[in-house]
mmCIF file with all atom_site columns, C-alpha atoms in Angstrom:
data_model
loop_
_atom_site.group_PDB
_atom_site.id
_atom_site.type_symbol
_atom_site.label_atom_id
_atom_site.label_alt_id
_atom_site.label_comp_id
_atom_site.label_asym_id
_atom_site.label_entity_id
_atom_site.label_seq_id
_atom_site.pdbx_PDB_ins_code
_atom_site.Cartn_x
_atom_site.Cartn_y
_atom_site.Cartn_z
_atom_site.occupancy
_atom_site.B_iso_or_equiv
_atom_site.pdbx_formal_charge
_atom_site.auth_seq_id
_atom_site.auth_comp_id
_atom_site.auth_asym_id
_atom_site.auth_atom_id
_atom_site.pdbx_PDB_model_num
ATOM 1   C CA . MET A 1 1   ? 0.602   -19.563 2.837  1.00 0.00 ? 25  MET A CA 1
ATOM 2   C CA . THR A 1 2   ? 1.894   -23.100 3.271  1.00 0.00 ? 26  THR A CA 1
ATOM 3   C CA . ALA A 1 3   ? 4.498   -22.585 0.581  1.00 0.00 ? 27  ALA A CA 1
ATOM 4   C CA . HIS A 1 4   ? 5.602   -19.361 2.222  1.00 0.00 ? 28  HIS A CA 1
ATOM 5   C CA . ARG A 1 5   ? 6.068   -21.078 5.618  1.00 0.00 ? 29  ARG A CA 1
ATOM 6   C CA . TYR A 1 6   ? 7.968   -23.934 3.978  1.00 0.00 ? 30  TYR A CA 1
ATOM 7   C CA . ALA A 1 7   ? 10.362  -21.464 2.380  1.00 0.00 ? 31  ALA A CA 1
ATOM 8   C CA . LEU A 1 8   ? 10.920  -19.710 5.704  1.00 0.00 ? 32  LEU A CA 1
ATOM 9   C CA . ARG A 1 9   ? 11.678  -23.051 7.391  1.00 0.00 ? 33  ARG A CA 1
ATOM 10  C CA . ARG A 1 10  ? 14.247  -23.974 4.743  1.00 0.00 ? 34  ARG A CA 1
ATOM 11  C CA . ALA A 1 11  ? 15.931  -20.576 5.120  1.00 0.00 ? 35  ALA A CA 1
ATOM 12  C CA . ALA A 1 12  ? 16.094  -21.007 8.908  1.00 0.00 ? 36  ALA A CA 1
ATOM 13  C CA . LEU A 1 13  ? 17.662  -24.474 8.554  1.00 0.00 ? 37  LEU A CA 1
ATOM 14  C CA . ALA A 1 14  ? 20.267  -23.101 6.137  1.00 0.00 ? 38  ALA A CA 1
ATOM 15  C CA . VAL A 1 15  ? 21.238  -20.362 8.581  1.00 0.00 ? 39  VAL A CA 1
ATOM 16  C CA . THR A 1 16  ? 21.515  -22.904 11.429 1.00 0.00 ? 40  THR A CA 1
ATOM 17  C CA . ALA A 1 17  ? 23.753  -25.177 9.353  1.00 0.00 ? 41  ALA A CA 1
ATOM 18  C CA . ALA A 1 18  ? 26.009  -22.283 8.345  1.00 0.00 ? 42  ALA A CA 1
ATOM 19  C CA . THR A 1 19  ? 26.314  -21.140 11.965 1.00 0.00 ? 43  THR A CA 1
ATOM 20  C CA . ALA A 1 20  ? 27.245  -24.651 13.125 1.00 0.00 ? 44  ALA A CA 1
ATOM 21  C CA . ALA A 1 21  ? 29.922  -24.936 10.430 1.00 0.00 ? 45  ALA A CA 1
ATOM 22  C CA . ALA A 1 22  ? 31.409  -21.586 11.421 1.00 0.00 ? 46  ALA A CA 1
ATOM 23  C CA . VAL A 1 23  ? 31.564  -22.639 15.088 1.00 0.00 ? 47  VAL A CA 1
ATOM 24  C CA . LEU A 1 24  ? 33.311  -25.906 14.226 1.00 0.00 ? 48  LEU A CA 1
ATOM 25  C CA . THR A 1 25  ? 35.830  -24.071 12.042 1.00 0.00 ? 49  THR A CA 1
ATOM 26  C CA . ALA A 1 26  ? 36.589  -21.561 14.780 1.00 0.00 ? 50  ALA A CA 1
ATOM 27  C CA . CYS A 1 27  ? 37.082  -24.322 17.358 1.00 0.00 ? 51  CYS A CA 1
ATOM 28  C CA . GLY A 1 28  ? 39.395  -26.141 15.035 1.00 0.00 ? 52  GLY A CA 1
ATOM 29  C CA . SER A 1 29  ? 41.525  -23.044 14.497 1.00 0.00 ? 53  SER A CA 1
ATOM 30  C CA . GLN A 1 30  ? 41.897  -22.561 18.234 1.00 0.00 ? 54  GLN A CA 1
ATOM 31  C CA . GLU A 1 31  ? 43.537  -25.923 18.863 1.00 0.00 ? 55  GLU A CA 1
ATOM 32  C CA . PRO A 1 32  ? 46.740  -25.288 20.854 1.00 0.00 ? 56  PRO A CA 1
ATOM 33  C CA . SER A 1 33  ? 49.825  -25.325 18.680 1.00 0.00 ? 57  SER A CA 1
ATOM 34  C CA . PRO A 1 34  ? 53.005  -27.157 19.727 1.00 0.00 ? 58  PRO A CA 1
ATOM 35  C CA . ALA A 1 35  ? 54.507  -23.780 20.533 1.00 0.00 ? 59  ALA A CA 1
ATOM 36  C CA . GLY A 1 36  ? 51.853  -23.338 23.210 1.00 0.00 ? 60  GLY A CA 1
ATOM 37  C CA . HIS A 1 37  ? 53.627  -26.011 25.239 1.00 0.00 ? 61  HIS A CA 1
ATOM 38  C CA . GLY A 1 38  ? 57.115  -24.913 24.304 1.00 0.00 ? 62  GLY A CA 1
ATOM 39  C CA . GLY A 1 39  ? 59.687  -22.398 25.473 1.00 0.00 ? 63  GLY A CA 1
ATOM 40  C CA . HIS A 1 40  ? 59.134  -18.961 26.851 1.00 0.00 ? 64  HIS A CA 1
ATOM 41  C CA . ASP A 1 41  ? 59.806  -17.349 23.476 1.00 0.00 ? 65  ASP A CA 1
ATOM 42  C CA . GLY A 1 42  ? 56.938  -19.203 21.801 1.00 0.00 ? 66  GLY A CA 1
ATOM 43  C CA . LYS A 1 43  ? 59.176  -21.057 19.363 1.00 0.00 ? 67  LYS A CA 1
ATOM 44  C CA . PRO A 1 44  ? 57.697  -24.346 18.110 1.00 0.00 ? 68  PRO A CA 1
ATOM 45  C CA . ALA A 1 45  ? 59.244  -27.768 17.876 1.00 0.00 ? 69  ALA A CA 1
ATOM 46  C CA . ALA A 1 46  ? 62.294  -27.612 20.134 1.00 0.00 ? 70  ALA A CA 1
ATOM 47  C CA . GLY A 1 47  ? 60.495  -26.347 23.210 1.00 0.00 ? 71  GLY A CA 1
ATOM 48  C CA . ALA A 1 48  ? 57.397  -28.446 22.630 1.00 0.00 ? 72  ALA A CA 1
ATOM 49  C CA . SER A 1 49  ? 58.190  -31.888 21.329 1.00 0.00 ? 73  SER A CA 1
ATOM 50  C CA . ALA A 1 50  ? 61.657  -32.342 22.817 1.00 0.00 ? 74  ALA A CA 1
ATOM 51  C CA . PRO A 1 51  ? 60.621  -32.884 26.469 1.00 0.00 ? 75  PRO A CA 1
ATOM 52  C CA . ALA A 1 52  ? 57.976  -35.420 25.486 1.00 0.00 ? 76  ALA A CA 1
ATOM 53  C CA . SER A 1 53  ? 60.360  -37.461 23.360 1.00 0.00 ? 77  SER A CA 1
ATOM 54  C CA . ALA A 1 54  ? 63.462  -36.950 25.479 1.00 0.00 ? 78  ALA A CA 1
ATOM 55  C CA . GLY A 1 55  ? 62.018  -38.238 28.728 1.00 0.00 ? 79  GLY A CA 1
ATOM 56  C CA . SER A 1 56  ? 61.915  -36.752 32.184 1.00 0.00 ? 80  SER A CA 1
ATOM 57  C CA . HIS A 1 57  ? 64.830  -35.170 34.004 1.00 0.00 ? 81  HIS A CA 1
ATOM 58  C CA . ASN A 1 58  ? 66.250  -35.938 37.434 1.00 0.00 ? 82  ASN A CA 1
ATOM 59  C CA . ALA A 1 59  ? 68.422  -34.228 40.051 1.00 0.00 ? 83  ALA A CA 1
ATOM 60  C CA . ALA A 1 60  ? 71.615  -35.240 38.241 1.00 0.00 ? 84  ALA A CA 1
ATOM 61  C CA . ASP A 1 61  ? 70.430  -33.443 35.085 1.00 0.00 ? 85  ASP A CA 1
ATOM 62  C CA . VAL A 1 62  ? 69.767  -30.265 37.081 1.00 0.00 ? 86  VAL A CA 1
ATOM 63  C CA . SER A 1 63  ? 73.149  -30.499 38.813 1.00 0.00 ? 87  SER A CA 1
ATOM 64  C CA . PHE A 1 64  ? 74.894  -31.052 35.484 1.00 0.00 ? 88  PHE A CA 1
ATOM 65  C CA . ALA A 1 65  ? 73.345  -27.968 33.868 1.00 0.00 ? 89  ALA A CA 1
ATOM 66  C CA . GLN A 1 66  ? 73.809  -25.744 36.920 1.00 0.00 ? 90  GLN A CA 1
ATOM 67  C CA . GLY A 1 67  ? 77.430  -26.812 37.249 1.00 0.00 ? 91  GLY A CA 1
ATOM 68  C CA . MET A 1 68  ? 78.394  -26.806 33.584 1.00 0.00 ? 92  MET A CA 1
ATOM 69  C CA . ILE A 1 69  ? 76.973  -23.350 32.802 1.00 0.00 ? 93  ILE A CA 1
ATOM 70  C CA . PRO A 1 70  ? 79.459  -21.413 35.009 1.00 0.00 ? 94  PRO A CA 1
ATOM 71  C CA . HIS A 1 71  ? 82.188  -23.864 33.968 1.00 0.00 ? 95  HIS A CA 1
ATOM 72  C CA . HIS A 1 72  ? 81.558  -23.053 30.298 1.00 0.00 ? 96  HIS A CA 1
ATOM 73  C CA . ARG A 1 73  ? 81.314  -19.345 31.043 1.00 0.00 ? 97  ARG A CA 1
ATOM 74  C CA . GLN A 1 74  ? 84.797  -19.340 32.526 1.00 0.00 ? 98  GLN A CA 1
ATOM 75  C CA . ALA A 1 75  ? 86.177  -21.215 29.525 1.00 0.00 ? 99  ALA A CA 1
ATOM 76  C CA . VAL A 1 76  ? 84.622  -18.598 27.228 1.00 0.00 ? 100 VAL A CA 1
ATOM 77  C CA . VAL A 1 77  ? 86.216  -15.770 29.248 1.00 0.00 ? 101 VAL A CA 1
ATOM 78  C CA . MET A 1 78  ? 89.597  -17.498 28.974 1.00 0.00 ? 102 MET A CA 1
ATOM 79  C CA . ALA A 1 79  ? 89.066  -18.015 25.246 1.00 0.00 ? 103 ALA A CA 1
ATOM 80  C CA . ASP A 1 80  ? 88.201  -14.334 24.804 1.00 0.00 ? 104 ASP A CA 1
ATOM 81  C CA . MET A 1 81  ? 91.530  -13.375 26.385 1.00 0.00 ? 105 MET A CA 1
ATOM 82  C CA . ALA A 1 82  ? 93.389  -15.336 23.704 1.00 0.00 ? 106 ALA A CA 1
ATOM 83  C CA . GLU A 1 83  ? 92.191  -13.020 20.941 1.00 0.00 ? 107 GLU A CA 1
ATOM 84  C CA . THR A 1 84  ? 94.442  -10.177 22.067 1.00 0.00 ? 108 THR A CA 1
ATOM 85  C CA . ARG A 1 85  ? 96.998  -11.894 24.303 1.00 0.00 ? 109 ARG A CA 1
ATOM 86  C CA . ALA A 1 86  ? 98.048  -15.125 22.562 1.00 0.00 ? 110 ALA A CA 1
ATOM 87  C CA . ALA A 1 87  ? 101.163 -15.229 20.392 1.00 0.00 ? 111 ALA A CA 1
ATOM 88  C CA . SER A 1 88  ? 100.381 -18.495 18.620 1.00 0.00 ? 112 SER A CA 1
ATOM 89  C CA . GLN A 1 89  ? 97.730  -18.575 15.894 1.00 0.00 ? 113 GLN A CA 1
ATOM 90  C CA . GLU A 1 90  ? 97.085  -22.192 16.847 1.00 0.00 ? 114 GLU A CA 1
ATOM 91  C CA . VAL A 1 91  ? 96.171  -21.094 20.373 1.00 0.00 ? 115 VAL A CA 1
ATOM 92  C CA . LYS A 1 92  ? 93.917  -18.360 18.987 1.00 0.00 ? 116 LYS A CA 1
ATOM 93  C CA . ASP A 1 93  ? 92.194  -20.849 16.668 1.00 0.00 ? 117 ASP A CA 1
ATOM 94  C CA . LEU A 1 94  ? 91.708  -23.339 19.498 1.00 0.00 ? 118 LEU A CA 1
ATOM 95  C CA . ALA A 1 95  ? 90.251  -20.616 21.721 1.00 0.00 ? 119 ALA A CA 1
ATOM 96  C CA . ALA A 1 96  ? 87.828  -19.626 18.950 1.00 0.00 ? 120 ALA A CA 1
ATOM 97  C CA . GLU A 1 97  ? 86.656  -23.232 18.623 1.00 0.00 ? 121 GLU A CA 1
ATOM 98  C CA . ILE A 1 98  ? 86.119  -23.481 22.379 1.00 0.00 ? 122 ILE A CA 1
ATOM 99  C CA . ARG A 1 99  ? 84.015  -20.325 22.378 1.00 0.00 ? 123 ARG A CA 1
ATOM 100 C CA . LYS A 1 100 ? 82.064  -21.455 19.298 1.00 0.00 ? 124 LYS A CA 1
ATOM 101 C CA . ALA A 1 101 ? 81.178  -24.781 20.931 1.00 0.00 ? 125 ALA A CA 1
ATOM 102 C CA . GLN A 1 102 ? 80.444  -23.664 24.468 1.00 0.00 ? 126 GLN A CA 1
ATOM 103 C CA . ASP A 1 103 ? 78.411  -20.483 23.955 1.00 0.00 ? 127 ASP A CA 1
ATOM 104 C CA . PRO A 1 104 ? 75.483  -22.386 22.363 1.00 0.00 ? 128 PRO A CA 1
ATOM 105 C CA . GLU A 1 105 ? 75.672  -25.092 25.043 1.00 0.00 ? 129 GLU A CA 1
ATOM 106 C CA . ILE A 1 106 ? 75.290  -22.420 27.734 1.00 0.00 ? 130 ILE A CA 1
ATOM 107 C CA . GLU A 1 107 ? 72.133  -21.199 25.968 1.00 0.00 ? 131 GLU A CA 1
ATOM 108 C CA . THR A 1 108 ? 70.759  -24.723 25.661 1.00 0.00 ? 132 THR A CA 1
ATOM 109 C CA . MET A 1 109 ? 71.367  -25.660 29.300 1.00 0.00 ? 133 MET A CA 1
ATOM 110 C CA . SER A 1 110 ? 69.865  -22.371 30.486 1.00 0.00 ? 134 SER A CA 1
ATOM 111 C CA . GLY A 1 111 ? 66.746  -23.218 28.473 1.00 0.00 ? 135 GLY A CA 1
ATOM 112 C CA . TRP A 1 112 ? 66.516  -26.630 30.129 1.00 0.00 ? 136 TRP A CA 1
ATOM 113 C CA . LEU A 1 113 ? 66.712  -25.145 33.606 1.00 0.00 ? 137 LEU A CA 1
ATOM 114 C CA . GLU A 1 114 ? 64.057  -22.537 32.794 1.00 0.00 ? 138 GLU A CA 1
ATOM 115 C CA . SER A 1 115 ? 61.699  -25.178 31.398 1.00 0.00 ? 139 SER A CA 1
ATOM 116 C CA . TRP A 1 116 ? 62.230  -27.300 34.540 1.00 0.00 ? 140 TRP A CA 1
ATOM 117 C CA . GLY A 1 117 ? 61.526  -24.374 36.844 1.00 0.00 ? 141 GLY A CA 1
ATOM 118 C CA . GLU A 1 118 ? 65.092  -24.474 38.191 1.00 0.00 ? 142 GLU A CA 1
ATOM 119 C CA . GLN A 1 119 ? 67.457  -21.579 38.832 1.00 0.00 ? 143 GLN A CA 1
ATOM 120 C CA . VAL A 1 120 ? 69.860  -20.566 36.084 1.00 0.00 ? 144 VAL A CA 1
ATOM 121 C CA . PRO A 1 121 ? 73.240  -19.614 37.613 1.00 0.00 ? 145 PRO A CA 1
ATOM 122 C CA . PRO A 1 122 ? 73.730  -15.816 37.670 1.00 0.00 ? 146 PRO A CA 1
ATOM 123 C CA . GLU A 1 123 ? 75.554  -14.314 34.700 1.00 0.00 ? 147 GLU A CA 1
ATOM 124 C CA . THR A 1 124 ? 78.601  -13.459 36.824 1.00 0.00 ? 148 THR A CA 1
ATOM 125 C CA . GLU A 1 125 ? 79.049  -16.986 38.159 1.00 0.00 ? 149 GLU A CA 1
ATOM 126 C CA . GLY A 1 126 ? 82.167  -18.574 36.697 1.00 0.00 ? 150 GLY A CA 1
ATOM 127 C CA . THR A 1 127 ? 83.380  -15.523 34.827 1.00 0.00 ? 151 THR A CA 1
ATOM 128 C CA . ALA A 1 128 ? 85.732  -14.296 37.544 1.00 0.00 ? 152 ALA A CA 1
ATOM 129 C CA . GLY A 1 129 ? 86.924  -17.645 38.849 1.00 0.00 ? 153 GLY A CA 1
ATOM 130 C CA . THR A 1 130 ? 85.965  -19.596 41.925 1.00 0.00 ? 154 THR A CA 1
ATOM 131 C CA . ASP A 1 131 ? 86.777  -19.254 45.579 1.00 0.00 ? 155 ASP A CA 1
ATOM 132 C CA . HIS A 1 132 ? 86.379  -22.965 46.270 1.00 0.00 ? 156 HIS A CA 1
ATOM 133 C CA . SER A 1 133 ? 90.089  -23.482 46.849 1.00 0.00 ? 157 SER A CA 1
ATOM 134 C CA . GLY A 1 134 ? 93.152  -21.639 47.999 1.00 0.00 ? 158 GLY A CA 1
ATOM 135 C CA . HIS A 1 135 ? 95.554  -19.397 46.126 1.00 0.00 ? 159 HIS A CA 1
ATOM 136 C CA . GLY A 1 136 ? 97.450  -21.013 43.283 1.00 0.00 ? 160 GLY A CA 1
ATOM 137 C CA . SER A 1 137 ? 95.505  -24.270 43.215 1.00 0.00 ? 161 SER A CA 1
ATOM 138 C CA . HIS A 1 138 ? 92.696  -25.216 40.860 1.00 0.00 ? 162 HIS A CA 1
ATOM 139 C CA . GLY A 1 139 ? 89.152  -24.944 42.134 1.00 0.00 ? 163 GLY A CA 1
ATOM 140 C CA . THR A 1 140 ? 86.295  -27.398 41.906 1.00 0.00 ? 164 THR A CA 1
ATOM 141 C CA . ASN A 1 141 ? 86.054  -29.432 38.693 1.00 0.00 ? 165 ASN A CA 1
ATOM 142 C CA . GLY A 1 142 ? 89.047  -27.736 37.109 1.00 0.00 ? 166 GLY A CA 1
ATOM 143 C CA . MET A 1 143 ? 87.685  -24.214 37.578 1.00 0.00 ? 167 MET A CA 1
ATOM 144 C CA . MET A 1 144 ? 90.344  -21.522 37.844 1.00 0.00 ? 168 MET A CA 1
ATOM 145 C CA . THR A 1 145 ? 90.623  -19.439 40.999 1.00 0.00 ? 169 THR A CA 1
ATOM 146 C CA . PRO A 1 146 ? 90.256  -15.639 40.823 1.00 0.00 ? 170 PRO A CA 1
ATOM 147 C CA . GLU A 1 147 ? 94.023  -15.396 41.315 1.00 0.00 ? 171 GLU A CA 1
ATOM 148 C CA . GLU A 1 148 ? 94.710  -17.680 38.358 1.00 0.00 ? 172 GLU A CA 1
ATOM 149 C CA . MET A 1 149 ? 92.286  -15.794 36.139 1.00 0.00 ? 173 MET A CA 1
ATOM 150 C CA . SER A 1 150 ? 93.974  -12.525 37.123 1.00 0.00 ? 174 SER A CA 1
ATOM 151 C CA . GLU A 1 151 ? 97.433  -13.917 36.359 1.00 0.00 ? 175 GLU A CA 1
ATOM 152 C CA . LEU A 1 152 ? 96.257  -15.176 32.973 1.00 0.00 ? 176 LEU A CA 1
ATOM 153 C CA . GLU A 1 153 ? 94.748  -11.792 32.147 1.00 0.00 ? 177 GLU A CA 1
ATOM 154 C CA . LYS A 1 154 ? 98.007  -10.026 32.975 1.00 0.00 ? 178 LYS A CA 1
ATOM 155 C CA . SER A 1 155 ? 100.133 -12.299 30.783 1.00 0.00 ? 179 SER A CA 1
ATOM 156 C CA . SER A 1 156 ? 100.705 -12.057 27.040 1.00 0.00 ? 180 SER A CA 1
ATOM 157 C CA . GLY A 1 157 ? 102.672 -13.625 24.201 1.00 0.00 ? 181 GLY A CA 1
ATOM 158 C CA . LYS A 1 158 ? 104.293 -17.010 24.726 1.00 0.00 ? 182 LYS A CA 1
ATOM 159 C CA . ALA A 1 159 ? 103.789 -16.773 28.492 1.00 0.00 ? 183 ALA A CA 1
ATOM 160 C CA . PHE A 1 160 ? 100.053 -16.438 27.903 1.00 0.00 ? 184 PHE A CA 1
ATOM 161 C CA . ASP A 1 161 ? 100.043 -19.354 25.469 1.00 0.00 ? 185 ASP A CA 1
ATOM 162 C CA . THR A 1 162 ? 101.680 -21.665 28.003 1.00 0.00 ? 186 THR A CA 1
ATOM 163 C CA . ALA A 1 163 ? 99.484  -20.554 30.905 1.00 0.00 ? 187 ALA A CA 1
ATOM 164 C CA . PHE A 1 164 ? 96.323  -20.736 28.784 1.00 0.00 ? 188 PHE A CA 1
ATOM 165 C CA . LEU A 1 165 ? 97.064  -24.256 27.555 1.00 0.00 ? 189 LEU A CA 1
ATOM 166 C CA . GLU A 1 166 ? 98.008  -25.563 30.988 1.00 0.00 ? 190 GLU A CA 1
ATOM 167 C CA . MET A 1 167 ? 94.934  -24.045 32.622 1.00 0.00 ? 191 MET A CA 1
ATOM 168 C CA . MET A 1 168 ? 92.560  -25.086 29.868 1.00 0.00 ? 192 MET A CA 1
ATOM 169 C CA . ILE A 1 169 ? 93.772  -28.679 30.033 1.00 0.00 ? 193 ILE A CA 1
ATOM 170 C CA . GLU A 1 170 ? 92.847  -28.807 33.719 1.00 0.00 ? 194 GLU A CA 1
ATOM 171 C CA . HIS A 1 171 ? 89.605  -26.989 32.960 1.00 0.00 ? 195 HIS A CA 1
ATOM 172 C CA . HIS A 1 172 ? 88.678  -29.505 30.267 1.00 0.00 ? 196 HIS A CA 1
ATOM 173 C CA . LYS A 1 173 ? 89.533  -32.451 32.519 1.00 0.00 ? 197 LYS A CA 1
ATOM 174 C CA . GLY A 1 174 ? 87.066  -31.090 35.047 1.00 0.00 ? 198 GLY A CA 1
ATOM 175 C CA . ALA A 1 175 ? 84.371  -30.753 32.396 1.00 0.00 ? 199 ALA A CA 1
ATOM 176 C CA . VAL A 1 176 ? 84.983  -34.299 31.183 1.00 0.00 ? 200 VAL A CA 1
ATOM 177 C CA . ALA A 1 177 ? 84.603  -35.626 34.736 1.00 0.00 ? 201 ALA A CA 1
ATOM 178 C CA . MET A 1 178 ? 81.318  -33.728 35.130 1.00 0.00 ? 202 MET A CA 1
ATOM 179 C CA . ALA A 1 179 ? 80.089  -35.033 31.783 1.00 0.00 ? 203 ALA A CA 1
ATOM 180 C CA . GLU A 1 180 ? 81.012  -38.616 32.640 1.00 0.00 ? 204 GLU A CA 1
ATOM 181 C CA . ASP A 1 181 ? 78.999  -38.300 35.851 1.00 0.00 ? 205 ASP A CA 1
ATOM 182 C CA . GLN A 1 182 ? 76.033  -36.992 33.863 1.00 0.00 ? 206 GLN A CA 1
ATOM 183 C CA . LYS A 1 183 ? 76.234  -39.885 31.407 1.00 0.00 ? 207 LYS A CA 1
ATOM 184 C CA . GLU A 1 184 ? 76.125  -42.327 34.310 1.00 0.00 ? 208 GLU A CA 1
ATOM 185 C CA . ASN A 1 185 ? 73.513  -40.691 36.532 1.00 0.00 ? 209 ASN A CA 1
ATOM 186 C CA . GLY A 1 186 ? 71.387  -38.392 34.353 1.00 0.00 ? 210 GLY A CA 1
ATOM 187 C CA . SER A 1 187 ? 68.084  -39.386 32.768 1.00 0.00 ? 211 SER A CA 1
ATOM 188 C CA . TYR A 1 188 ? 67.276  -36.526 30.355 1.00 0.00 ? 212 TYR A CA 1
ATOM 189 C CA . GLY A 1 189 ? 68.173  -37.633 26.834 1.00 0.00 ? 213 GLY A CA 1
ATOM 190 C CA . PRO A 1 190 ? 69.447  -34.309 25.432 1.00 0.00 ? 214 PRO A CA 1
ATOM 191 C CA . ALA A 1 191 ? 71.582  -33.701 28.535 1.00 0.00 ? 215 ALA A CA 1
ATOM 192 C CA . LYS A 1 192 ? 73.157  -37.152 28.258 1.00 0.00 ? 216 LYS A CA 1
ATOM 193 C CA . ALA A 1 193 ? 73.801  -36.545 24.558 1.00 0.00 ? 217 ALA A CA 1
ATOM 194 C CA . MET A 1 194 ? 75.464  -33.196 25.305 1.00 0.00 ? 218 MET A CA 1
ATOM 195 C CA . ALA A 1 195 ? 77.592  -34.851 27.980 1.00 0.00 ? 219 ALA A CA 1
ATOM 196 C CA . ASP A 1 196 ? 78.741  -37.425 25.450 1.00 0.00 ? 220 ASP A CA 1
ATOM 197 C CA . ASP A 1 197 ? 79.651  -34.638 22.997 1.00 0.00 ? 221 ASP A CA 1
ATOM 198 C CA . ILE A 1 198 ? 81.607  -32.818 25.719 1.00 0.00 ? 222 ILE A CA 1
ATOM 199 C CA . VAL A 1 199 ? 83.616  -35.931 26.563 1.00 0.00 ? 223 VAL A CA 1
ATOM 200 C CA . THR A 1 200 ? 84.501  -36.534 22.912 1.00 0.00 ? 224 THR A CA 1
ATOM 201 C CA . ALA A 1 201 ? 85.268  -32.922 21.958 1.00 0.00 ? 225 ALA A CA 1
ATOM 202 C CA . GLN A 1 202 ? 87.154  -31.890 25.065 1.00 0.00 ? 226 GLN A CA 1
ATOM 203 C CA . ASN A 1 203 ? 89.280  -35.039 25.226 1.00 0.00 ? 227 ASN A CA 1
ATOM 204 C CA . ALA A 1 204 ? 90.305  -34.304 21.634 1.00 0.00 ? 228 ALA A CA 1
ATOM 205 C CA . GLU A 1 205 ? 91.124  -30.704 22.577 1.00 0.00 ? 229 GLU A CA 1
ATOM 206 C CA . ILE A 1 206 ? 93.154  -31.891 25.570 1.00 0.00 ? 230 ILE A CA 1
ATOM 207 C CA . ASP A 1 207 ? 95.200  -34.014 23.182 1.00 0.00 ? 231 ASP A CA 1
ATOM 208 C CA . THR A 1 208 ? 95.718  -30.996 20.886 1.00 0.00 ? 232 THR A CA 1
ATOM 209 C CA . MET A 1 209 ? 96.794  -28.795 23.786 1.00 0.00 ? 233 MET A CA 1
ATOM 210 C CA . GLU A 1 210 ? 99.214  -31.415 25.076 1.00 0.00 ? 234 GLU A CA 1
ATOM 211 C CA . LYS A 1 211 ? 100.820 -31.464 21.636 1.00 0.00 ? 235 LYS A CA 1
ATOM 212 C CA . LEU A 1 212 ? 101.029 -27.659 21.527 1.00 0.00 ? 236 LEU A CA 1
ATOM 213 C CA . LEU A 1 213 ? 102.839 -27.759 24.857 1.00 0.00 ? 237 LEU A CA 1
ATOM 214 C CA . GLY A 1 214 ? 105.279 -30.307 23.454 1.00 0.00 ? 238 GLY A CA 1
ATOM 215 C CA . ARG A 1 215 ? 104.141 -33.037 25.815 1.00 0.00 ? 239 ARG A CA 1
ATOM 216 C CA . LYS A 1 216 ? 103.272 -35.392 22.948 1.00 0.00 ? 240 LYS A CA 1
#
């Protein structure tokens, strides 16, 4: 009888130990993954670790993203026009590079704003120009007015090339000014790094466009 009870006790202890191990394993598997703290799409790494390592953001970072998104959108619309309207292959190639660089930056800045709980500018903002200034004069930060965008859309061939280059130079100058302000006043690391890239890339493109216009 004693031996029988001893065997039962050992069996009960074995079951208890196995149950405890299973519970610990389950708890371990339920540890939140980095993606749990990341972006809305559940992707790991970028959405999770970046904010922690990049530092906090401030009002200047929000202003930079909210201002640069519509600015980039307008540049992309102008670049799209070049595909069918430009006469020069060099202008078409430049437009393609502008679109290639700025489309991903729009996506990135939109992601920042969403993660900060800030409003992403509506899709239409920037694509049709800006009403911030009068007819025939450039809008805020080098943005084209609706009238200028309409005139560019109606042009073609060499006339388009000239108008595109002249407008895009002013557009880029506005972006560089915005980026310089971000570098000085922003605090979010990735936003400051993007601003630095914009200054470098768009100043180089301004130089290229000046040469295409025969100014250099």
